[in-house]
Coordinates of N, CA and C and ligand atoms in Angstrom, one line a residue:
X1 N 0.8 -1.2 0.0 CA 0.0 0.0 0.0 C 0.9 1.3 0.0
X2 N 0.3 2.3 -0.5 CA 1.4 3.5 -0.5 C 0.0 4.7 -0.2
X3 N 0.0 5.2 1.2 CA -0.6 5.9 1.7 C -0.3 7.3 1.2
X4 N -1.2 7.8 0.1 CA -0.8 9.1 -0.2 C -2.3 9.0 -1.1
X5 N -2.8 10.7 -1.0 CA -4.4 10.9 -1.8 C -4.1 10.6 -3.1
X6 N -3.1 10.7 -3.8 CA -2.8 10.5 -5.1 C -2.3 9.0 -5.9
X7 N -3.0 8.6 -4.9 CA -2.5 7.1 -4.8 C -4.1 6.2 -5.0
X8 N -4.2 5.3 -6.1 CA -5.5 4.5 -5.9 C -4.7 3.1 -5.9
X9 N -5.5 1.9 -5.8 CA -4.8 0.3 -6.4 C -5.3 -0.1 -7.0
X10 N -4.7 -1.4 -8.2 CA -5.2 -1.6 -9.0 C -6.3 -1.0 -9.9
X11 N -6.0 0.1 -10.7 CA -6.7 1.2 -11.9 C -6.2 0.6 -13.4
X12 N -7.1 0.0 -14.1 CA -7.1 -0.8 -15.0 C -6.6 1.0 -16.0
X13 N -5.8 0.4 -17.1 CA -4.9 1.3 -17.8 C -5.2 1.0 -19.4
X14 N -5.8 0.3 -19.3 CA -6.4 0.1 -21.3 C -7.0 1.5 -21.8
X15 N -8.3 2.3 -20.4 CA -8.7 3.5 -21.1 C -7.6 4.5 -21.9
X16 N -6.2 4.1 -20.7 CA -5.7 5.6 -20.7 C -4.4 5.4 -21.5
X17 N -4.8 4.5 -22.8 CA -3.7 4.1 -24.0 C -4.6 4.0 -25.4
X18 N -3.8 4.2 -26.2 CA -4.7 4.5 -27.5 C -5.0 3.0 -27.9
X19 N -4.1 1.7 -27.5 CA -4.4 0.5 -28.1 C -5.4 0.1 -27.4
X20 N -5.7 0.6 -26.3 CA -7.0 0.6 -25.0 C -7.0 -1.2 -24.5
X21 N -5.7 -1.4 -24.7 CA -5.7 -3.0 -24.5 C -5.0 -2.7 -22.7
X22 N -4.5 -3.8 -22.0 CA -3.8 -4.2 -21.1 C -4.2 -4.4 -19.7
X23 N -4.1 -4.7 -18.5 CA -4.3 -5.0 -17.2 C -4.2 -3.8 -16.8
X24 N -4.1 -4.3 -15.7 CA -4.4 -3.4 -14.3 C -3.0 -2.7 -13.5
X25 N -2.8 -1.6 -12.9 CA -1.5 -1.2 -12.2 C -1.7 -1.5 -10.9
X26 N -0.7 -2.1 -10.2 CA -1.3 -2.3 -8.8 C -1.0 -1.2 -8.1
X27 N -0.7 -0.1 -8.6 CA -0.7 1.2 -7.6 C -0.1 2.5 -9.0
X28 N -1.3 3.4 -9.3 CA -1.3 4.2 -9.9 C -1.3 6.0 -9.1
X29 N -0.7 6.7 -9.5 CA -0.4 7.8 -9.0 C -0.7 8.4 -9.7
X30 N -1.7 10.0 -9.6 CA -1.0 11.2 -10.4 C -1.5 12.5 -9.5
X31 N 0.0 12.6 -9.0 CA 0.7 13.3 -8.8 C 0.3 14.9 -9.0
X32 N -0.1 16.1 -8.4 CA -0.5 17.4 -8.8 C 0.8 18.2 -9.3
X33 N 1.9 18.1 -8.5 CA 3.4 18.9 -8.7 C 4.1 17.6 -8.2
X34 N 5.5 18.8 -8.0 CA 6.6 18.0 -8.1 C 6.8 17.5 -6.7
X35 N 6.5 18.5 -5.4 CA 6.2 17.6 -4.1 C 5.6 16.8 -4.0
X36 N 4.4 16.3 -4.4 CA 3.4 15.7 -4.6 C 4.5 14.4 -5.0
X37 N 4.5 14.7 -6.3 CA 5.7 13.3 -6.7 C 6.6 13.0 -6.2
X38 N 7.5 13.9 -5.6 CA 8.5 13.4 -4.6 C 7.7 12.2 -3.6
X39 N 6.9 12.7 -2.9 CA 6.4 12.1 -2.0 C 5.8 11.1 -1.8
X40 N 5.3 10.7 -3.8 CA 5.3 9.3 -3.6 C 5.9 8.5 -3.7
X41 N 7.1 8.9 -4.4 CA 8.0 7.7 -4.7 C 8.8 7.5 -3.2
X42 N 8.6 8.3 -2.4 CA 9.2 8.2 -1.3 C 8.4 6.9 -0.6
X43 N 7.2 6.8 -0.6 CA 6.2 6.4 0.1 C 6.4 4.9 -0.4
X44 N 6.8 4.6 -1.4 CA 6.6 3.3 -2.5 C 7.1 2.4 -1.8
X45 N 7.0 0.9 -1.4 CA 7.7 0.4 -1.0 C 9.3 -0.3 -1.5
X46 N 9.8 -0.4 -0.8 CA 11.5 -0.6 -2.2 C 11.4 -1.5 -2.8
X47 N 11.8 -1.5 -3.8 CA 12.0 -1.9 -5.0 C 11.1 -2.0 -5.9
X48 N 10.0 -1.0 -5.3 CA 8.9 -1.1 -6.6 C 9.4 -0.3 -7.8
X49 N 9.1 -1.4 -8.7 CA 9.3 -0.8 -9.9 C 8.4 0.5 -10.4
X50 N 8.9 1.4 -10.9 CA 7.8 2.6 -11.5 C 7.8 3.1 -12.4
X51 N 7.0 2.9 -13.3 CA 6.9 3.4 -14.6 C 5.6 5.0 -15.0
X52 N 6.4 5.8 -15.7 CA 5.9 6.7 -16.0 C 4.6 6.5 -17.6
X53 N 3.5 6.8 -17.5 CA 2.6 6.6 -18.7 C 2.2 8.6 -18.9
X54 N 2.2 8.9 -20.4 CA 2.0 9.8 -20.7 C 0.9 10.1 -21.1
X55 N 0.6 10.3 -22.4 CA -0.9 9.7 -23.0 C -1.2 8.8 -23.5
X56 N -0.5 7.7 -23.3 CA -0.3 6.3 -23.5 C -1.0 6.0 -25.2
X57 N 0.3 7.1 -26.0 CA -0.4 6.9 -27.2 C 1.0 6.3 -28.2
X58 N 2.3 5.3 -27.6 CA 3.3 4.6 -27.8 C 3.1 3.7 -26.6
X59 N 2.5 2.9 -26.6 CA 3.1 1.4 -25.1 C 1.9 0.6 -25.5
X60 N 2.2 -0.5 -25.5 CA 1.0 -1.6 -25.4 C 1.4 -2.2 -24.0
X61 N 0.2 -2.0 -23.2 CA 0.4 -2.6 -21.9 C -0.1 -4.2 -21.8
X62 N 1.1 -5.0 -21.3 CA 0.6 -6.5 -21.1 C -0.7 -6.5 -20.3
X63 N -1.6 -7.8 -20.8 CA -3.2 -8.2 -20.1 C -2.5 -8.4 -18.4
X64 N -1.5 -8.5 -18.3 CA -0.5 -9.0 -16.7 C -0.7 -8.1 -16.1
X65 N -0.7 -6.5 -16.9 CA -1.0 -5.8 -15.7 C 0.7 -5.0 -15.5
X66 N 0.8 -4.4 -14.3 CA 2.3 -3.8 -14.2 C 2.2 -3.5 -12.8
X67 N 3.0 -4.5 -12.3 CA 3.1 -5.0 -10.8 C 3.8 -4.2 -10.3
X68 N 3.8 -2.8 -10.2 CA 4.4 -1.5 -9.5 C 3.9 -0.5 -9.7
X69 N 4.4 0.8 -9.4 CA 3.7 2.1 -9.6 C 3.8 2.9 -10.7
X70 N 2.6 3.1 -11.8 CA 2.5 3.6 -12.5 C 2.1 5.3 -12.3
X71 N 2.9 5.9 -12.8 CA 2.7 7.4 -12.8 C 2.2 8.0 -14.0
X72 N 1.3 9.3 -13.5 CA 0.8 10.1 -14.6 C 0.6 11.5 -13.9
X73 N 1.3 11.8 -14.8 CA 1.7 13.4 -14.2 C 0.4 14.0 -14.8
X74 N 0.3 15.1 -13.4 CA -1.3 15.6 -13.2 C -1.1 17.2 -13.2
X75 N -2.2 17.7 -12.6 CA -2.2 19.2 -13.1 C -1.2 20.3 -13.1
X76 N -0.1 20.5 -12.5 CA 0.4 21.4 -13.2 C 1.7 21.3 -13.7
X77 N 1.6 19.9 -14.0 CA 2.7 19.5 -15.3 C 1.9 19.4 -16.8
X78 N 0.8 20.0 -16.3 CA 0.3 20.5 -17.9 C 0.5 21.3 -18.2
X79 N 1.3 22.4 -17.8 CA 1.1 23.8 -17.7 C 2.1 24.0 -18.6
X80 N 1.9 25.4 -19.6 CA 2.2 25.7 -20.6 C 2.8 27.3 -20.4
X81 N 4.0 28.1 -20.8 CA 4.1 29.1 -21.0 C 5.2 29.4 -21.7
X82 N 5.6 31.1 -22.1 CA 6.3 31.7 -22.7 C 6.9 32.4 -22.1
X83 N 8.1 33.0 -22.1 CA 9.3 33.3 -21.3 C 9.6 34.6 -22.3
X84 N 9.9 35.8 -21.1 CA 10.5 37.0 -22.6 C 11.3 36.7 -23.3
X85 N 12.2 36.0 -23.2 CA 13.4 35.3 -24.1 C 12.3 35.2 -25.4
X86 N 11.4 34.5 -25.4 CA 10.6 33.9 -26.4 C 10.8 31.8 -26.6
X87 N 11.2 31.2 -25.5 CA 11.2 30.0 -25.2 C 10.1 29.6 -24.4
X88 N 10.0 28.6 -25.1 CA 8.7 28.1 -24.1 C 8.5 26.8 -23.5
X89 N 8.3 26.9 -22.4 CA 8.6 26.0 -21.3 C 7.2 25.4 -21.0
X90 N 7.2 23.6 -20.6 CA 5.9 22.8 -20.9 C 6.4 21.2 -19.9
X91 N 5.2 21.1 -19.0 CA 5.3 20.3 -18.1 C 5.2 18.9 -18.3
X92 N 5.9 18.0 -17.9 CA 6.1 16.5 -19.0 C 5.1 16.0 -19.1
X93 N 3.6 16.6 -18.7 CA 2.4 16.1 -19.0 C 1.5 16.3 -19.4
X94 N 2.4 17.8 -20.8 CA 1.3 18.8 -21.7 C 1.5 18.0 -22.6
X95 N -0.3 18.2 -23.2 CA -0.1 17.0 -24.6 C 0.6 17.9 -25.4
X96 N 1.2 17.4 -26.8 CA 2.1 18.0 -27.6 C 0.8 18.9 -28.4
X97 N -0.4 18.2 -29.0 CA -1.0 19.5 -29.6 C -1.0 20.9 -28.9
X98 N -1.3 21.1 -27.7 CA -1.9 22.2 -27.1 C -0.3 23.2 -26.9
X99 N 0.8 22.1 -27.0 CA 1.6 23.0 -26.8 C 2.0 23.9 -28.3
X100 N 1.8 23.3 -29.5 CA 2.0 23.7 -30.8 C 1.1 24.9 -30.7
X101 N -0.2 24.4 -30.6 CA -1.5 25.7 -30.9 C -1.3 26.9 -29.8
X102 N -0.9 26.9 -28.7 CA -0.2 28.1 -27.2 C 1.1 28.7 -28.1
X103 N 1.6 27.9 -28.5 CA 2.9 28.9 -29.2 C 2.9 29.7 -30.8
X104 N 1.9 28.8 -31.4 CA 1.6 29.9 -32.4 C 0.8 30.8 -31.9
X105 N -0.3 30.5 -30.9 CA -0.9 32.1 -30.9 C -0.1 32.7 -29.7
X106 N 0.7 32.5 -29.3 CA 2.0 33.9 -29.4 C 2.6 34.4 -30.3
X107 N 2.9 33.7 -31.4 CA 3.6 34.4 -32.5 C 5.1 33.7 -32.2
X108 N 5.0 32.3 -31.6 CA 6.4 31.6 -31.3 C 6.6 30.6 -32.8
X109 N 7.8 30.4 -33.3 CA 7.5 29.4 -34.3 C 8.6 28.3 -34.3
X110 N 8.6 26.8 -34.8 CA 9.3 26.0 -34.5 C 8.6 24.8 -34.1
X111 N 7.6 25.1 -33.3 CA 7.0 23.8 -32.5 C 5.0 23.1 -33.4
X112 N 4.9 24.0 -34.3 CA 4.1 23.4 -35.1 C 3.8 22.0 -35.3
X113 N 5.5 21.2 -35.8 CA 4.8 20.2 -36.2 C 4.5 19.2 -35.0
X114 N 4.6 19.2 -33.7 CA 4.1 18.9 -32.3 C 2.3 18.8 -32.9
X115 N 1.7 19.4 -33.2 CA 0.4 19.5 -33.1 C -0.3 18.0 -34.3
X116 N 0.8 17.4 -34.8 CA 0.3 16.2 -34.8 C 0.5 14.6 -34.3
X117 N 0.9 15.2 -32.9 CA 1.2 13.9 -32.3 C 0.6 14.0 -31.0
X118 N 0.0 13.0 -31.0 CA -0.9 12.9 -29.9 C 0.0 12.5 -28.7
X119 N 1.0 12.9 -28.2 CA 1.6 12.6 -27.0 C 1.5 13.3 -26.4
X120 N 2.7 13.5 -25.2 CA 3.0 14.2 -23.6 C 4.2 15.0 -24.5
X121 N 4.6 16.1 -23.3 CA 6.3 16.1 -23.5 C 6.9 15.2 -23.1
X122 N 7.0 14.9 -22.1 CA 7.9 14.0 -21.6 C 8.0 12.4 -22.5
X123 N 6.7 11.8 -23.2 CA 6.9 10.7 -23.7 C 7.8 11.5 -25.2
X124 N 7.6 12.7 -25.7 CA 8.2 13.2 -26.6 C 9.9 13.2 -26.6
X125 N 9.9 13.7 -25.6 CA 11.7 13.9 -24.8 C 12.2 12.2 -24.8
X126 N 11.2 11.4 -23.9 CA 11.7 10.2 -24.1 C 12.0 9.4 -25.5
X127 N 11.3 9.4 -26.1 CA 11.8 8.8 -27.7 C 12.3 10.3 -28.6
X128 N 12.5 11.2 -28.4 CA 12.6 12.3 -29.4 C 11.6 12.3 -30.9
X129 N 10.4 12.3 -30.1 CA 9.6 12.5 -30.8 C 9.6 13.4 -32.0
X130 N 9.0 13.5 -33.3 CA 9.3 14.2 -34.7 C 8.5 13.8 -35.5
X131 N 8.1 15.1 -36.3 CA 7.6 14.8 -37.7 C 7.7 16.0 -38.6
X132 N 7.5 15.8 -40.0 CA 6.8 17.4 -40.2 C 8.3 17.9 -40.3
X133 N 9.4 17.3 -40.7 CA 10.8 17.9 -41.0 C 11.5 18.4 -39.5
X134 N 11.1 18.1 -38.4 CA 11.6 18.3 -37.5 C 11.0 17.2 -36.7
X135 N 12.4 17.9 -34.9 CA 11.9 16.2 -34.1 C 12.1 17.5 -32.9
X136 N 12.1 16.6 -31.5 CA 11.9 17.3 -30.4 C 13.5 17.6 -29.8
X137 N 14.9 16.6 -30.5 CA 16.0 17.4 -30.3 C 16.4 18.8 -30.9
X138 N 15.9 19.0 -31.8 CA 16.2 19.8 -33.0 C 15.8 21.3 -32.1
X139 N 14.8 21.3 -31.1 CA 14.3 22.3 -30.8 C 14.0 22.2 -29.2
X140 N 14.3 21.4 -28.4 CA 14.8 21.4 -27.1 C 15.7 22.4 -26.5
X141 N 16.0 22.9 -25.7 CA 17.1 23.6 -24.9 C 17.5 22.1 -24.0
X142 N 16.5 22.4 -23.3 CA 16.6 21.8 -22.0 C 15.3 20.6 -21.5
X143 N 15.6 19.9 -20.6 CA 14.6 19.3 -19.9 C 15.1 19.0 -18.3
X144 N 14.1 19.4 -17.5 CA 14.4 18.6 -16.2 C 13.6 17.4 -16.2
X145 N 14.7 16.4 -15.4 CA 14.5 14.9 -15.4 C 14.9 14.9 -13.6
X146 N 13.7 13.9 -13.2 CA 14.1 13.3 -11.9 C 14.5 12.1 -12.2
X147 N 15.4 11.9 -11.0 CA 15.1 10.6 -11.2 C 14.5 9.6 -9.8
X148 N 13.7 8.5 -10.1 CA 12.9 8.2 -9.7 C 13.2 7.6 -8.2
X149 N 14.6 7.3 -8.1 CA 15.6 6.3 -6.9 C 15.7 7.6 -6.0
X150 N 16.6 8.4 -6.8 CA 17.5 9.5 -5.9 C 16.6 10.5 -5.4
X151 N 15.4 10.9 -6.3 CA 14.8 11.5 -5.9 C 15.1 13.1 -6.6
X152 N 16.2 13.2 -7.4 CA 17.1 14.5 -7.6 C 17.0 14.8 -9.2
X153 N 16.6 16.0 -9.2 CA 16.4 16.5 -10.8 C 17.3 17.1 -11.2
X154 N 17.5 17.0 -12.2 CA 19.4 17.0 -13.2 C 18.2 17.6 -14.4
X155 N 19.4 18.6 -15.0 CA 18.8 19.7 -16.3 C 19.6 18.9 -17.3
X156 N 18.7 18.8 -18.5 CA 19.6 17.7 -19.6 C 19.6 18.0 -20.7
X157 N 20.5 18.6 -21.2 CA 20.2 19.1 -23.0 C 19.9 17.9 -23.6
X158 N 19.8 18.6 -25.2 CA 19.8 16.9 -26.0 C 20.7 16.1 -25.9
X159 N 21.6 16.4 -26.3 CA 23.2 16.0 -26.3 C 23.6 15.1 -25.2
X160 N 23.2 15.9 -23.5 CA 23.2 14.7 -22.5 C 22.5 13.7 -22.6
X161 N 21.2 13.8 -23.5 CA 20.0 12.8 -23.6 C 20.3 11.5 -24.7
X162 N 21.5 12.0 -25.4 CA 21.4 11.4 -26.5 C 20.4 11.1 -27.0
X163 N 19.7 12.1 -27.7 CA 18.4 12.1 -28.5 C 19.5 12.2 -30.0
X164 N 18.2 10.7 -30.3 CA 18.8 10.0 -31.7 C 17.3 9.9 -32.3
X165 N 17.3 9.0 -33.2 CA 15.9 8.6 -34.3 C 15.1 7.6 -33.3
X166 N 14.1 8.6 -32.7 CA 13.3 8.1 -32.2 C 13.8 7.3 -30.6
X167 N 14.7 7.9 -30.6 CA 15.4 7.2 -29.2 C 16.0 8.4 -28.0
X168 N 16.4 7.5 -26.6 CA 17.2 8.7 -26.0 C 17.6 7.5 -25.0
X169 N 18.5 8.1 -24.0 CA 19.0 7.0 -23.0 C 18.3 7.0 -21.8
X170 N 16.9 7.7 -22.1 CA 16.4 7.7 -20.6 C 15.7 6.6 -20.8
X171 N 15.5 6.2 -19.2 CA 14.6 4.4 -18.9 C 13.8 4.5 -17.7
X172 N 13.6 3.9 -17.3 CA 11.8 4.1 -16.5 C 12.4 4.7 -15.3
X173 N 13.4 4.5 -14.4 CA 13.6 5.7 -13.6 C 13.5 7.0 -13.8
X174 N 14.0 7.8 -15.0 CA 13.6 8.6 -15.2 C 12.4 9.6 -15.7
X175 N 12.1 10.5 -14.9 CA 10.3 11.3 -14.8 C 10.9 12.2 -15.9
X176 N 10.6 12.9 -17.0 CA 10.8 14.0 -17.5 C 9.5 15.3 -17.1
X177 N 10.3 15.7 -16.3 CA 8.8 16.6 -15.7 C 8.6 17.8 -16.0
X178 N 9.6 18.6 -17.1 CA 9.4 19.8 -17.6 C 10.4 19.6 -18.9
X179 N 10.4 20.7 -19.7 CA 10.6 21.0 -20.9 C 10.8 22.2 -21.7
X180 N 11.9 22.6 -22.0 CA 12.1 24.1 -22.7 C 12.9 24.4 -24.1
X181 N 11.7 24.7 -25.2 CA 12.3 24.6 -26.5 C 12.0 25.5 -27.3
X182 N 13.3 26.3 -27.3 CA 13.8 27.5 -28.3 C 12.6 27.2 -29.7
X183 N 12.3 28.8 -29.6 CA 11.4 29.3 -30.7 C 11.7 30.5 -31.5
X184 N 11.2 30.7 -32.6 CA 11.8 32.2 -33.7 C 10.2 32.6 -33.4
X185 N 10.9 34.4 -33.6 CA 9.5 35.1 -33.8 C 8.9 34.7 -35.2
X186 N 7.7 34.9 -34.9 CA 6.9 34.6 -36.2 C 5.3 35.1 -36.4
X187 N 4.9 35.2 -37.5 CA 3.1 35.7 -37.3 C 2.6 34.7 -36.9
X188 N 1.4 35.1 -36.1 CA 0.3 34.2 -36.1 C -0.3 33.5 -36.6
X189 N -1.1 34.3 -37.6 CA -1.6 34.1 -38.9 C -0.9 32.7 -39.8
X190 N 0.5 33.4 -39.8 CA 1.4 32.0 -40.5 C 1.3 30.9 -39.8
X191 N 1.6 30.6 -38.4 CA 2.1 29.9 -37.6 C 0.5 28.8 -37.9
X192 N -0.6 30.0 -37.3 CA -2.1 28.9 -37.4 C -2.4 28.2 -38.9
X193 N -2.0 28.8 -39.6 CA -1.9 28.7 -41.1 C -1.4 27.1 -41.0
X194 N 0.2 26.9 -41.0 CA 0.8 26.1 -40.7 C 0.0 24.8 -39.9
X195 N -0.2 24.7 -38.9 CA -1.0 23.8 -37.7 C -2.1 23.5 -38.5
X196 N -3.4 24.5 -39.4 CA -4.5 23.7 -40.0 C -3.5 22.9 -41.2
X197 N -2.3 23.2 -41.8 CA -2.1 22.7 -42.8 C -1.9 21.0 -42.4
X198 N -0.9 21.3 -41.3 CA -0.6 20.0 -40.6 C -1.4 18.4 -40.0
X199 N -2.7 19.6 -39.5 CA -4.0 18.5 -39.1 C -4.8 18.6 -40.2
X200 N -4.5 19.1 -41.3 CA -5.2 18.3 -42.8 C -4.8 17.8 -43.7
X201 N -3.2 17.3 -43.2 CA -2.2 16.1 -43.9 C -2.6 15.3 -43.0
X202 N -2.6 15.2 -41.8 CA -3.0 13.7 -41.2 C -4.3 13.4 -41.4
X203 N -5.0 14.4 -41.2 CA -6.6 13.5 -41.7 C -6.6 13.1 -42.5
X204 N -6.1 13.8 -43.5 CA -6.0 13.1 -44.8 C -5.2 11.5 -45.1
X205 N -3.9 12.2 -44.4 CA -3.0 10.6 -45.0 C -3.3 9.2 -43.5
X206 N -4.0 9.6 -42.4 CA -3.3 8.6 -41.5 C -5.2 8.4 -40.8
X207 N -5.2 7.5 -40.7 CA -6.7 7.1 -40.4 C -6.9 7.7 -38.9
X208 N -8.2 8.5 -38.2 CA -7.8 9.3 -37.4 C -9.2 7.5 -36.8
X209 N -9.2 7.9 -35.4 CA -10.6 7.5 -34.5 C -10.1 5.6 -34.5
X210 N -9.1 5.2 -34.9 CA -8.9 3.9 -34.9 C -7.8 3.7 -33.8
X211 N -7.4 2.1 -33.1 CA -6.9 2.0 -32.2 C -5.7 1.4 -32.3
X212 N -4.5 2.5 -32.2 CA -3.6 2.5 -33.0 C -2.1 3.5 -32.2
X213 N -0.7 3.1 -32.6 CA -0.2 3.6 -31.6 C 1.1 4.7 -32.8
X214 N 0.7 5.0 -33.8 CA 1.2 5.7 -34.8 C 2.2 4.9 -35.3
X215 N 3.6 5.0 -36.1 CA 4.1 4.1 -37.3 C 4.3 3.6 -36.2
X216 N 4.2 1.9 -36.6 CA 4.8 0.9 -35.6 C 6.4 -0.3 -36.1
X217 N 6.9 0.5 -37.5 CA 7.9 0.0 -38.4 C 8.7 1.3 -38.5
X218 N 9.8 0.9 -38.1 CA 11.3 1.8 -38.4 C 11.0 2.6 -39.9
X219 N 11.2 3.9 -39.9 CA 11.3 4.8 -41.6 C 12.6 3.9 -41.9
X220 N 12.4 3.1 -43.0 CA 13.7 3.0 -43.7 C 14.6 4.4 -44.0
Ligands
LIG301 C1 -2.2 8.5 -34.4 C2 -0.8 8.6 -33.9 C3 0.1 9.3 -34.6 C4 1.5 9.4 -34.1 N1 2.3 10.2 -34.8 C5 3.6 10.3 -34.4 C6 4.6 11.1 -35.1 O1 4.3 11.7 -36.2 N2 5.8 11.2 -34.7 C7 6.2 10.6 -33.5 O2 7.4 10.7 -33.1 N3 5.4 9.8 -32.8 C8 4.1 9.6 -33.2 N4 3.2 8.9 -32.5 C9 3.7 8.2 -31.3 C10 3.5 8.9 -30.0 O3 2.5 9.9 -30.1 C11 4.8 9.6 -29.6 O4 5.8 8.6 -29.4 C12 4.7 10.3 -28.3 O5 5.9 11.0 -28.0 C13 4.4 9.4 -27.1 O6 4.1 10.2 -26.0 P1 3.1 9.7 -24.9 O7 3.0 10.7 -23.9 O8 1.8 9.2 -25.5 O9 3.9 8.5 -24.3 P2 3.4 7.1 -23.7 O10 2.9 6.3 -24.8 O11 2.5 7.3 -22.5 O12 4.8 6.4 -23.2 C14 5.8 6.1 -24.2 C15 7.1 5.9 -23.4 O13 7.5 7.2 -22.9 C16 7.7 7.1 -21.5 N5 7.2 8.4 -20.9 C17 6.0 9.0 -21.0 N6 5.9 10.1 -20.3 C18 7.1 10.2 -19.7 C19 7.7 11.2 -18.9 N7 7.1 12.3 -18.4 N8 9.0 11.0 -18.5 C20 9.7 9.9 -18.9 N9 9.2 9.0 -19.7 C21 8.0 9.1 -20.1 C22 6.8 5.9 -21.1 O14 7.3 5.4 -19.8 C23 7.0 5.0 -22.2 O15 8.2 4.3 -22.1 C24 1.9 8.8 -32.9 C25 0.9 8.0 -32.2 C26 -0.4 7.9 -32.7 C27 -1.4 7.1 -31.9

């Protein structure tokens, strides 16, 4: 048991994946901030294993279930904003559209092609998510990562991340719980322009409302 309000047991996890397939977690968390999360990994009994789920729109979860603590980062690691610099900073549990459509209507540009991938940041940072002639190293600064043992958040460019094709060296201990990626000024107008062009290449080319976890075969 892990006594904490953000704590339920056994919360079946098929809803909260786009394959809507798999078992049950025997101890699900989410977390409001980053106290919050400290506090349960503290609480966990040792050696529970802990895995982070985003919008569980890359993982097929076994029918077995996941005999540890499953995390899902909660309200204000959604949180989205802009910085005078003109970087914009996003909590590893803002979905990637909302953060595309928040930065074009600032007039931020760069992060468009984000608005067709149905993820998190953080599942983004984890695989270096991309499409649309760009990927999430290309336009990253930074990310804070906990990690899930020590407890201790370390700032991690790409380069520390080795963010490669569709990969990076982080593994289930590590939380990616925020995110900050350099943008050019740019119009509105253009930027929104861009984002309808983008969600009317996918509707068009990639079957939307089906249950599916996007390419599931390496780009040659
Ligand atoms: C219709 C469709 C289209 C897609 N199109 C694209 C595309 O164009 N380009 C592309 O790259 N991908 C695409 N994908 C795949 C998917 O959206 C991306 O891989 C996305 O980055 C996954 O994010 P998520 O939050 O859903 O991660 P999840 O599926 O929840 O998790 C995936 C992995 O990331 C880890 N993870 C999740 N959140 C965190 C976190 N905060 N910290 C650390 N690790 C974390 C999980 O533990 C797991 O290992 C598509 C998927 C679908 C269903």
């Amino acid at each position: 048991m892990i006594d904490h309000p953000s704590v339920r047991d056994n919360v079946q996890l098929a809803p909260l994946t786009t394959y809507k397939v798999g078992g049950t977690a025997r101890f699900f968390a989410e977390p409001g901030d980053l106290g919050e999360l400290r506090e349960v990994l503290s609480l966990a009994p040792p050696d529970t294993s802990v895995v982070v789920l985003g919008r569980g729109s890359n993982v097929v979860v076994s029918e077995r279930g996941i005999d540890g603590l499953v995390i899902k980062l909660g309200r204000s690691f959604q949180a989205v904003s802009v910085g005078d610099d003109g970087d914009v900073t996003a909590g590893g549990g803002a979905a990637l559209p909302k953060v595309a459509r928040l930065a074009a209507s600032w007039g931020r540009g760069g992060l468009g092609f984000f608005v067709g991938i149905p993820g998190s940041v953080g599942g983004a940072v984890r695989m270096n998510a991309g499409g649309h002639g760009s990927d999430t190293a290309h336009v990253m600064r930074h990310a804070l990562i906990l990690d899930s043992t020590t407890r201790q958040l370390t700032r991690s460019t790409p380069r520390d991340l080795e963010l490669g094709y569709r990969c990076s060296n982080l593994g289930d201990p590590d939380i990616v719980v925020q995110a900050t990626f350099a943008t050019t000024e740019a119009d509105t107008d253009i930027l929104e322009d861009e984002i309808r062009e983008i969600t009317r290449w996918r509707k068009a080319n990639q079957p939307g409302g089906t249950l599916n976890a996007g390419s599931v075969f390496k780009n040659p």
